[in-house]
PDB file of C-alpha atoms in Angstrom:
ATOM      1  CA  UNK A 216     127.648 101.273   8.568  1.00  0.00           C
ATOM      2  CA  UNK A 217     127.650  97.853  10.196  1.00  0.00           C
ATOM      3  CA  UNK A 218     123.904  97.478   9.704  1.00  0.00           C
ATOM      4  CA  UNK A 219     124.142  98.539   6.046  1.00  0.00           C
ATOM      5  CA  UNK A 220     126.838  95.921   5.538  1.00  0.00           C
ATOM      6  CA  UNK A 221     124.590  93.252   7.006  1.00  0.00           C
ATOM      7  CA  UNK A 222     121.776  94.237   4.635  1.00  0.00           C
ATOM      8  CA  UNK A 223     124.081  94.058   1.613  1.00  0.00           C
ATOM      9  CA  UNK A 224     125.208  90.571   2.583  1.00  0.00           C
ATOM     10  CA  UNK A 225     121.636  89.351   3.068  1.00  0.00           C
ATOM     11  CA  UNK A 226     120.881  90.420  -0.492  1.00  0.00           C
ATOM     12  CA  UNK A 227     123.750  88.360  -1.910  1.00  0.00           C
ATOM     13  CA  UNK A 228     123.701  84.713  -2.950  1.00  0.00           C
ATOM     14  CA  UNK A 229     122.360  82.707  -0.001  1.00  0.00           C
ATOM     15  CA  UNK A 230     123.909  79.381  -0.969  1.00  0.00           C
ATOM     16  CA  UNK A 231     125.249  77.910   2.254  1.00  0.00           C
ATOM     17  CA  UNK A 232     122.244  78.819   4.379  1.00  0.00           C
ATOM     18  CA  UNK A 233     119.719  76.353   5.731  1.00  0.00           C
ATOM     19  CA  UNK A 234     116.806  76.207   3.223  1.00  0.00           C
ATOM     20  CA  UNK A 235     114.322  76.483   6.101  1.00  0.00           C
ATOM     21  CA  UNK A 236     112.792  79.880   6.836  1.00  0.00           C
ATOM     22  CA  UNK A 237     115.216  82.205   8.606  1.00  0.00           C
ATOM     23  CA  UNK A 238     114.743  82.274  12.375  1.00  0.00           C
ATOM     24  CA  UNK A 239     116.022  85.307  14.335  1.00  0.00           C
ATOM     25  CA  UNK A 240     118.616  84.723  17.014  1.00  0.00           C
ATOM     26  CA  UNK A 241     117.116  84.370  20.514  1.00  0.00           C
ATOM     27  CA  UNK A 242     117.758  87.167  23.008  1.00  0.00           C
ATOM     28  CA  UNK A 243     116.121  88.221  26.271  1.00  0.00           C
ATOM     29  CA  UNK A 244     116.714  90.380  29.334  1.00  0.00           C
ATOM     30  CA  UNK A 245     118.855  88.518  31.863  1.00  0.00           C
ATOM     31  CA  UNK A 246     117.129  87.710  35.157  1.00  0.00           C
ATOM     32  CA  UNK A 247     119.839  88.164  37.857  1.00  0.00           C
ATOM     33  CA  UNK A 248     118.876  85.267  40.128  1.00  0.00           C
ATOM     34  CA  UNK A 249     121.222  83.072  42.182  1.00  0.00           C
ATOM     35  CA  UNK A 250     121.037  80.305  39.545  1.00  0.00           C
ATOM     36  CA  UNK A 251     124.361  79.228  37.983  1.00  0.00           C
ATOM     37  CA  UNK A 252     125.304  81.412  34.989  1.00  0.00           C
ATOM     38  CA  UNK A 253     125.025  78.442  32.584  1.00  0.00           C
ATOM     39  CA  UNK A 254     121.223  78.384  33.031  1.00  0.00           C
ATOM     40  CA  UNK A 255     119.025  80.589  30.771  1.00  0.00           C
ATOM     41  CA  UNK A 256     118.130  83.205  33.449  1.00  0.00           C
ATOM     42  CA  UNK A 257     114.791  84.080  31.823  1.00  0.00           C
ATOM     43  CA  UNK A 258     112.047  86.095  33.468  1.00  0.00           C
ATOM     44  CA  UNK A 259     108.533  84.645  33.737  1.00  0.00           C
ATOM     45  CA  UNK A 260     107.124  85.544  31.304  1.00  0.00           C
ATOM     46  CA  UNK A 261     110.295  85.861  29.288  1.00  0.00           C
ATOM     47  CA  UNK A 262     111.281  89.426  28.288  1.00  0.00           C
ATOM     48  CA  UNK A 263     112.286  88.979  24.657  1.00  0.00           C
ATOM     49  CA  UNK A 264     114.701  91.420  23.002  1.00  0.00           C
ATOM     50  CA  UNK A 265     114.110  91.841  19.234  1.00  0.00           C
ATOM     51  CA  UNK A 266     116.953  91.603  16.732  1.00  0.00           C
ATOM     52  CA  UNK A 267     116.279  95.213  15.732  1.00  0.00           C
ATOM     53  CA  UNK A 268     117.296  96.379  19.200  1.00  0.00           C
ATOM     54  CA  UNK A 269     120.482  94.298  19.063  1.00  0.00           C
ATOM     55  CA  UNK A 270     121.337  96.084  15.804  1.00  0.00           C
ATOM     56  CA  UNK A 271     120.788  99.442  17.503  1.00  0.00           C
ATOM     57  CA  UNK A 272     123.421  98.366  20.043  1.00  0.00           C
ATOM     58  CA  UNK A 273     125.803  97.432  17.220  1.00  0.00           C
ATOM     59  CA  UNK A 274     125.342  93.640  17.475  1.00  0.00           C
ATOM     60  CA  UNK A 275     125.068  91.825  14.133  1.00  0.00           C
ATOM     61  CA  UNK A 276     123.697  88.286  13.871  1.00  0.00           C
ATOM     62  CA  UNK A 277     123.011  85.663  11.226  1.00  0.00           C
ATOM     63  CA  UNK A 278     121.409  82.280  11.836  1.00  0.00           C
ATOM     64  CA  UNK A 279     121.056  78.870  10.199  1.00  0.00           C
ATOM     65  CA  UNK A 280     124.337  79.007   8.293  1.00  0.00           C
ATOM     66  CA  UNK A 281     125.397  75.516   7.283  1.00  0.00           C
ATOM     67  CA  UNK A 282     128.422  74.366   9.275  1.00  0.00           C
ATOM     68  CA  UNK A 283     129.413  71.363   7.172  1.00  0.00           C
ATOM     69  CA  UNK A 284     132.276  72.300   4.811  1.00  0.00           C
ATOM     70  CA  UNK A 285     132.143  75.837   6.194  1.00  0.00           C
ATOM     71  CA  UNK A 286     135.470  76.628   4.502  1.00  0.00           C
ATOM     72  CA  UNK A 287     133.698  76.655   1.122  1.00  0.00           C
ATOM     73  CA  UNK A 288     130.382  78.041   2.344  1.00  0.00           C
ATOM     74  CA  UNK A 289     129.472  80.796  -0.134  1.00  0.00           C
ATOM     75  CA  UNK A 290     127.205  82.704   2.247  1.00  0.00           C
ATOM     76  CA  UNK A 291     129.800  82.726   5.036  1.00  0.00           C
ATOM     77  CA  UNK A 292     132.581  83.662   2.625  1.00  0.00           C
ATOM     78  CA  UNK A 293     130.498  86.595   1.346  1.00  0.00           C
ATOM     79  CA  UNK A 294     130.332  87.920   4.905  1.00  0.00           C
ATOM     80  CA  UNK A 295     134.060  87.411   5.409  1.00  0.00           C
ATOM     81  CA  UNK A 296     134.907  89.234   2.171  1.00  0.00           C
ATOM     82  CA  UNK A 297     132.462  92.084   2.775  1.00  0.00           C
ATOM     83  CA  UNK A 298     133.672  92.741   6.325  1.00  0.00           C
ATOM     84  CA  UNK A 299     137.376  92.112   5.738  1.00  0.00           C
ATOM     85  CA  UNK A 300     137.823  89.005   7.898  1.00  0.00           C
ATOM     86  CA  UNK A 301     141.161  87.646   6.719  1.00  0.00           C
ATOM     87  CA  UNK A 302     142.231  85.330   9.557  1.00  0.00           C
ATOM     88  CA  UNK A 303     140.454  82.553  11.404  1.00  0.00           C
ATOM     89  CA  UNK A 304     140.989  79.863  14.010  1.00  0.00           C
ATOM     90  CA  UNK A 305     138.836  77.151  15.583  1.00  0.00           C
ATOM     91  CA  UNK A 306     138.427  77.134  19.357  1.00  0.00           C
ATOM     92  CA  UNK A 307     136.685  74.440  21.389  1.00  0.00           C
ATOM     93  CA  UNK A 308     135.566  75.519  24.868  1.00  0.00           C
ATOM     94  CA  UNK A 309     135.002  72.358  26.888  1.00  0.00           C
ATOM     95  CA  UNK A 310     136.649  70.403  29.724  1.00  0.00           C
ATOM     96  CA  UNK A 311     139.605  68.481  28.316  1.00  0.00           C
ATOM     97  CA  UNK A 312     139.589  70.565  25.127  1.00  0.00           C
ATOM     98  CA  UNK A 313     140.683  73.940  26.490  1.00  0.00           C
ATOM     99  CA  UNK A 314     143.732  74.318  28.707  1.00  0.00           C
ATOM    100  CA  UNK A 315     142.962  75.968  32.068  1.00  0.00           C
ATOM    101  CA  UNK A 316     139.261  75.487  31.329  1.00  0.00           C
ATOM    102  CA  UNK A 317     137.959  76.546  34.763  1.00  0.00           C
ATOM    103  CA  UNK A 318     140.116  79.677  34.995  1.00  0.00           C
ATOM    104  CA  UNK A 319     139.448  80.773  31.417  1.00  0.00           C
ATOM    105  CA  UNK A 320     135.677  80.267  31.488  1.00  0.00           C
ATOM    106  CA  UNK A 321     135.570  82.264  34.726  1.00  0.00           C
ATOM    107  CA  UNK A 322     137.561  84.998  32.966  1.00  0.00           C
ATOM    108  CA  UNK A 323     135.242  84.915  29.937  1.00  0.00           C
ATOM    109  CA  UNK A 324     132.278  85.598  32.238  1.00  0.00           C
ATOM    110  CA  UNK A 325     133.932  88.708  33.685  1.00  0.00           C
ATOM    111  CA  UNK A 326     132.478  91.887  32.172  1.00  0.00           C
ATOM    112  CA  UNK A 327     134.961  93.202  29.630  1.00  0.00           C
ATOM    113  CA  UNK A 328     135.496  94.829  26.243  1.00  0.00           C
ATOM    114  CA  UNK A 329     137.873  94.487  23.287  1.00  0.00           C
ATOM    115  CA  UNK A 330     139.493  97.024  20.990  1.00  0.00           C
ATOM    116  CA  UNK A 331     138.459  94.934  17.979  1.00  0.00           C
ATOM    117  CA  UNK A 332     135.252  93.253  16.880  1.00  0.00           C
ATOM    118  CA  UNK A 333     134.481  89.900  18.472  1.00  0.00           C
ATOM    119  CA  UNK A 334     133.292  87.531  15.706  1.00  0.00           C
ATOM    120  CA  UNK A 335     132.125  83.995  16.430  1.00  0.00           C
ATOM    121  CA  UNK A 336     130.634  81.435  14.027  1.00  0.00           C
ATOM    122  CA  UNK A 337     129.263  78.543  16.073  1.00  0.00           C
ATOM    123  CA  UNK A 338     130.152  75.142  14.628  1.00  0.00           C
ATOM    124  CA  UNK A 339     128.639  73.092  17.455  1.00  0.00           C
ATOM    125  CA  UNK A 340     127.242  73.428  20.968  1.00  0.00           C
ATOM    126  CA  UNK A 341     125.469  76.279  22.746  1.00  0.00           C
ATOM    127  CA  UNK A 342     126.642  79.302  24.696  1.00  0.00           C
ATOM    128  CA  UNK A 343     125.434  82.706  25.886  1.00  0.00           C
ATOM    129  CA  UNK A 344     126.774  86.167  25.070  1.00  0.00           C
ATOM    130  CA  UNK A 345     125.574  88.757  27.572  1.00  0.00           C
ATOM    131  CA  UNK A 346     125.739  92.391  26.403  1.00  0.00           C
ATOM    132  CA  UNK A 347     124.923  95.645  28.169  1.00  0.00           C
ATOM    133  CA  UNK A 348     121.831  97.562  27.094  1.00  0.00           C
ATOM    134  CA  UNK A 349     121.803 101.377  27.044  1.00  0.00           C
ATOM    135  CA  UNK A 350     120.326 101.454  30.554  1.00  0.00           C
ATOM    136  CA  UNK A 351     122.879  98.973  31.923  1.00  0.00           C
ATOM    137  CA  UNK A 352     120.659  95.878  31.930  1.00  0.00           C
ATOM    138  CA  UNK A 353     122.159  92.632  30.713  1.00  0.00           C
ATOM    139  CA  UNK A 354     120.754  91.159  27.519  1.00  0.00           C
ATOM    140  CA  UNK A 355     121.397  87.428  27.095  1.00  0.00           C
ATOM    141  CA  UNK A 356     121.932  86.192  23.518  1.00  0.00           C
ATOM    142  CA  UNK A 357     121.828  82.462  22.854  1.00  0.00           C
ATOM    143  CA  UNK A 358     124.424  81.361  20.300  1.00  0.00           C
ATOM    144  CA  UNK A 359     124.186  77.865  18.866  1.00  0.00           C
ATOM    145  CA  UNK A 360     125.261  75.781  15.864  1.00  0.00           C
ATOM    146  CA  UNK A 361     124.867  77.763  12.644  1.00  0.00           C
ATOM    147  CA  UNK A 362     124.787  81.193  14.326  1.00  0.00           C
ATOM    148  CA  UNK A 363     127.228  83.995  13.523  1.00  0.00           C
ATOM    149  CA  UNK A 364     127.529  86.933  15.917  1.00  0.00           C
ATOM    150  CA  UNK A 365     129.575  90.134  15.710  1.00  0.00           C
ATOM    151  CA  UNK A 366     130.068  92.300  18.804  1.00  0.00           C
ATOM    152  CA  UNK A 367     131.412  95.819  18.153  1.00  0.00           C
ATOM    153  CA  UNK A 368     134.644  97.184  19.657  1.00  0.00           C
ATOM    154  CA  UNK A 369     134.099  98.928  22.992  1.00  0.00           C
ATOM    155  CA  UNK A 370     130.941  97.042  23.944  1.00  0.00           C
ATOM    156  CA  UNK A 371     130.828  95.562  27.440  1.00  0.00           C
ATOM    157  CA  UNK A 372     129.944  91.886  27.360  1.00  0.00           C
ATOM    158  CA  UNK A 373     130.657  88.464  28.869  1.00  0.00           C
ATOM    159  CA  UNK A 374     130.396  84.845  27.756  1.00  0.00           C
ATOM    160  CA  UNK A 375     129.405  81.531  29.289  1.00  0.00           C
ATOM    161  CA  UNK A 376     128.608  78.029  28.102  1.00  0.00           C
ATOM    162  CA  UNK A 377     125.194  76.508  28.683  1.00  0.00           C
ATOM    163  CA  UNK A 378     124.786  73.532  31.062  1.00  0.00           C
ATOM    164  CA  UNK A 379     126.256  71.117  28.481  1.00  0.00           C
ATOM    165  CA  UNK A 380     129.691  72.745  28.878  1.00  0.00           C
ATOM    166  CA  UNK A 381     130.598  72.519  25.204  1.00  0.00           C
ATOM    167  CA  UNK A 382     130.974  74.961  22.343  1.00  0.00           C
ATOM    168  CA  UNK A 383     133.066  74.830  19.189  1.00  0.00           C
ATOM    169  CA  UNK A 384     133.462  78.091  17.296  1.00  0.00           C
ATOM    170  CA  UNK A 385     135.252  79.614  14.339  1.00  0.00           C
ATOM    171  CA  UNK A 386     136.892  82.845  15.482  1.00  0.00           C
ATOM    172  CA  UNK A 387     137.293  85.472  12.757  1.00  0.00           C
ATOM    173  CA  UNK A 388     139.536  88.537  12.721  1.00  0.00           C
ATOM    174  CA  UNK A 389     140.234  91.692  10.757  1.00  0.00           C
ATOM    175  CA  UNK A 390     143.959  92.106  10.255  1.00  0.00           C
ATOM    176  CA  UNK A 391     146.293  90.864  13.001  1.00  0.00           C
ATOM    177  CA  UNK A 392     144.553  88.321  15.291  1.00  0.00           C
ATOM    178  CA  UNK A 393     144.045  89.756  18.768  1.00  0.00           C
ATOM    179  CA  UNK A 394     142.022  88.526  21.757  1.00  0.00           C
ATOM    180  CA  UNK A 395     143.087  90.941  24.509  1.00  0.00           C
ATOM    181  CA  UNK A 396     140.399  91.304  27.173  1.00  0.00           C
ATOM    182  CA  UNK A 397     140.027  94.574  29.110  1.00  0.00           C
ATOM    183  CA  UNK A 398     137.965  93.971  32.253  1.00  0.00           C
ATOM    184  CA  UNK A 399     135.426  96.634  33.151  1.00  0.00           C
ATOM    185  CA  UNK A 400     136.847  99.389  35.363  1.00  0.00           C
ATOM    186  CA  UNK A 401     137.049 103.205  35.472  1.00  0.00           C
ATOM    187  CA  UNK A 402     140.085 102.845  33.202  1.00  0.00           C
ATOM    188  CA  UNK A 403     138.165 100.947  30.495  1.00  0.00           C
ATOM    189  CA  UNK A 404     135.261 103.399  30.875  1.00  0.00           C
ATOM    190  CA  UNK A 405     137.688 106.097  29.744  1.00  0.00           C
ATOM    191  CA  UNK A 406     139.233 104.148  26.855  1.00  0.00           C
ATOM    192  CA  UNK A 407     138.877 105.793  23.458  1.00  0.00           C
ATOM    193  CA  UNK A 408     137.286 102.661  21.979  1.00  0.00           C
ATOM    194  CA  UNK A 409     134.599 102.781  24.684  1.00  0.00           C
ATOM    195  CA  UNK A 410     133.851 106.450  24.007  1.00  0.00           C
ATOM    196  CA  UNK A 411     133.650 105.779  20.268  1.00  0.00           C
ATOM    197  CA  UNK A 412     131.247 102.896  20.868  1.00  0.00           C
ATOM    198  CA  UNK A 413     128.935 105.015  23.034  1.00  0.00           C
ATOM    199  CA  UNK A 414     129.018 107.845  20.493  1.00  0.00           C
ATOM    200  CA  UNK A 415     128.100 105.476  17.647  1.00  0.00           C
ATOM    201  CA  UNK A 416     125.243 103.855  19.568  1.00  0.00           C
ATOM    202  CA  UNK A 417     123.799 107.182  20.695  1.00  0.00           C
ATOM    203  CA  UNK A 418     124.066 108.498  17.117  1.00  0.00           C
ATOM    204  CA  UNK A 419     122.271 105.410  15.815  1.00  0.00           C
ATOM    205  CA  UNK A 420     119.567 105.794  18.452  1.00  0.00           C
ATOM    206  CA  UNK A 421     119.214 109.485  17.622  1.00  0.00           C
ATOM    207  CA  UNK A 422     118.728 108.656  13.936  1.00  0.00           C
ATOM    208  CA  UNK A 423     116.084 106.066  14.818  1.00  0.00           C
ATOM    209  CA  UNK A 424     114.288 108.581  17.040  1.00  0.00           C
ATOM    210  CA  UNK A 425     114.273 111.137  14.217  1.00  0.00           C
ATOM    211  CA  UNK A 426     112.952 108.524  11.788  1.00  0.00           C
ATOM    212  CA  UNK A 427     110.195 107.628  14.258  1.00  0.00           C
ATOM    213  CA  UNK A 428     109.258 111.298  14.651  1.00  0.00           C
ATOM    214  CA  UNK A 429     109.084 111.770  10.869  1.00  0.00           C
ATOM    215  CA  UNK A 430     106.870 108.704  10.517  1.00  0.00           C
ATOM    216  CA  UNK A 431     104.648 109.957  13.328  1.00  0.00           C
ATOM    217  CA  UNK A 432     104.241 113.364  11.658  1.00  0.00           C
ATOM    218  CA  UNK A 433     103.408 111.703   8.333  1.00  0.00           C
ATOM    219  CA  UNK A 434     100.815 109.511  10.018  1.00  0.00           C
ATOM    220  CA  UNK A 435      99.347 112.552  11.816  1.00  0.00           C
ATOM    221  CA  UNK A 436      99.106 114.485   8.542  1.00  0.00           C
ATOM    222  CA  UNK A 437      97.517 111.513   6.818  1.00  0.00           C
ATOM    223  CA  UNK A 438      95.004 111.059   9.627  1.00  0.00           C
ATOM    224  CA  UNK A 439      94.083 114.746   9.552  1.00  0.00           C
ATOM    225  CA  UNK A 440      93.561 114.680   5.772  1.00  0.00           C
ATOM    226  CA  UNK A 441      91.269 111.650   5.954  1.00  0.00           C
ATOM    227  CA  UNK A 442      89.389 112.642   9.120  1.00  0.00           C
ATOM    228  CA  UNK A 443      85.714 111.693   9.363  1.00  0.00           C
ATOM    229  CA  UNK A 444      83.521 112.267  12.434  1.00  0.00           C
ATOM    230  CA  UNK A 445      83.041 109.261  14.726  1.00  0.00           C
ATOM    231  CA  UNK A 446      80.500 108.647  17.419  1.00  0.00           C
ATOM    232  CA  UNK A 447      81.683 108.403  21.042  1.00  0.00           C
ATOM    233  CA  UNK A 448      81.816 104.586  21.051  1.00  0.00           C
ATOM    234  CA  UNK A 449      84.063 104.457  17.976  1.00  0.00           C
ATOM    235  CA  UNK A 450      86.372 107.111  19.449  1.00  0.00           C
ATOM    236  CA  UNK A 451      86.745 105.183  22.738  1.00  0.00           C
ATOM    237  CA  UNK A 452      87.588 101.962  20.886  1.00  0.00           C
ATOM    238  CA  UNK A 453      90.183 103.699  18.720  1.00  0.00           C
ATOM    239  CA  UNK A 454      91.931 105.258  21.725  1.00  0.00           C
ATOM    240  CA  UNK A 455      92.091 101.917  23.542  1.00  0.00           C
ATOM    241  CA  UNK A 456      93.620 100.256  20.466  1.00  0.00           C
ATOM    242  CA  UNK A 457      96.224 103.025  20.177  1.00  0.00           C
ATOM    243  CA  UNK A 458      97.231 102.591  23.822  1.00  0.00           C
ATOM    244  CA  UNK A 459      97.567  98.826  23.398  1.00  0.00           C
ATOM    245  CA  UNK A 460      99.869  99.300  20.389  1.00  0.00           C
ATOM    246  CA  UNK A 461     102.127 101.787  22.154  1.00  0.00           C
ATOM    247  CA  UNK A 462     102.617 100.033  25.521  1.00  0.00           C
TER     248      UNK A 462
END
């Protein structure tokens, strides 16, 4: 349902978006080195994670939303109306701007979940949201000015600033504002919201697998119907191309 909602919003009036071509949010698998967490932690070469996979995990993203006069931004307001975001507050995470900065940023980087969506529209600065993949690997998502990200309830994640130590964000909420953090533990693993999240992600993945199988069968049937004999050289080339596409 979350993905369908995102598609409906994209089809609405896009006034309030940067007129430049839309650029997907940047995400990659986190390289667990000893570098400070505020560095990118990319592999060499970088292991990019496509937006489609983030959607499979329940993460919704929009980019290049204009931040000036965001209160009257039609595109942003369409998202808020469609998803029922009825309360907002601005939070600046930076030394001298956030009380107990050191303690809170350390807490933010502790693996945790929430019982509600986490919605952040970035007004300025850069930060990283790390989310757990299905196999437990960390995926690092770069969030910067003009990006909007929605993390689903029950998803394990953590947050850190980049090396500039500054981020200003609009926090959005459905219903009563709540920012309670439940740190990862056997207790949170057993929380109902965690079980519901896993069920929804596995269901989504199952639907995608079924869709892929149907497409594969259709392609097989089409190939069989249009089969023409090939010499051995053509057959070898075709098999090599197929392997390259499916790695």
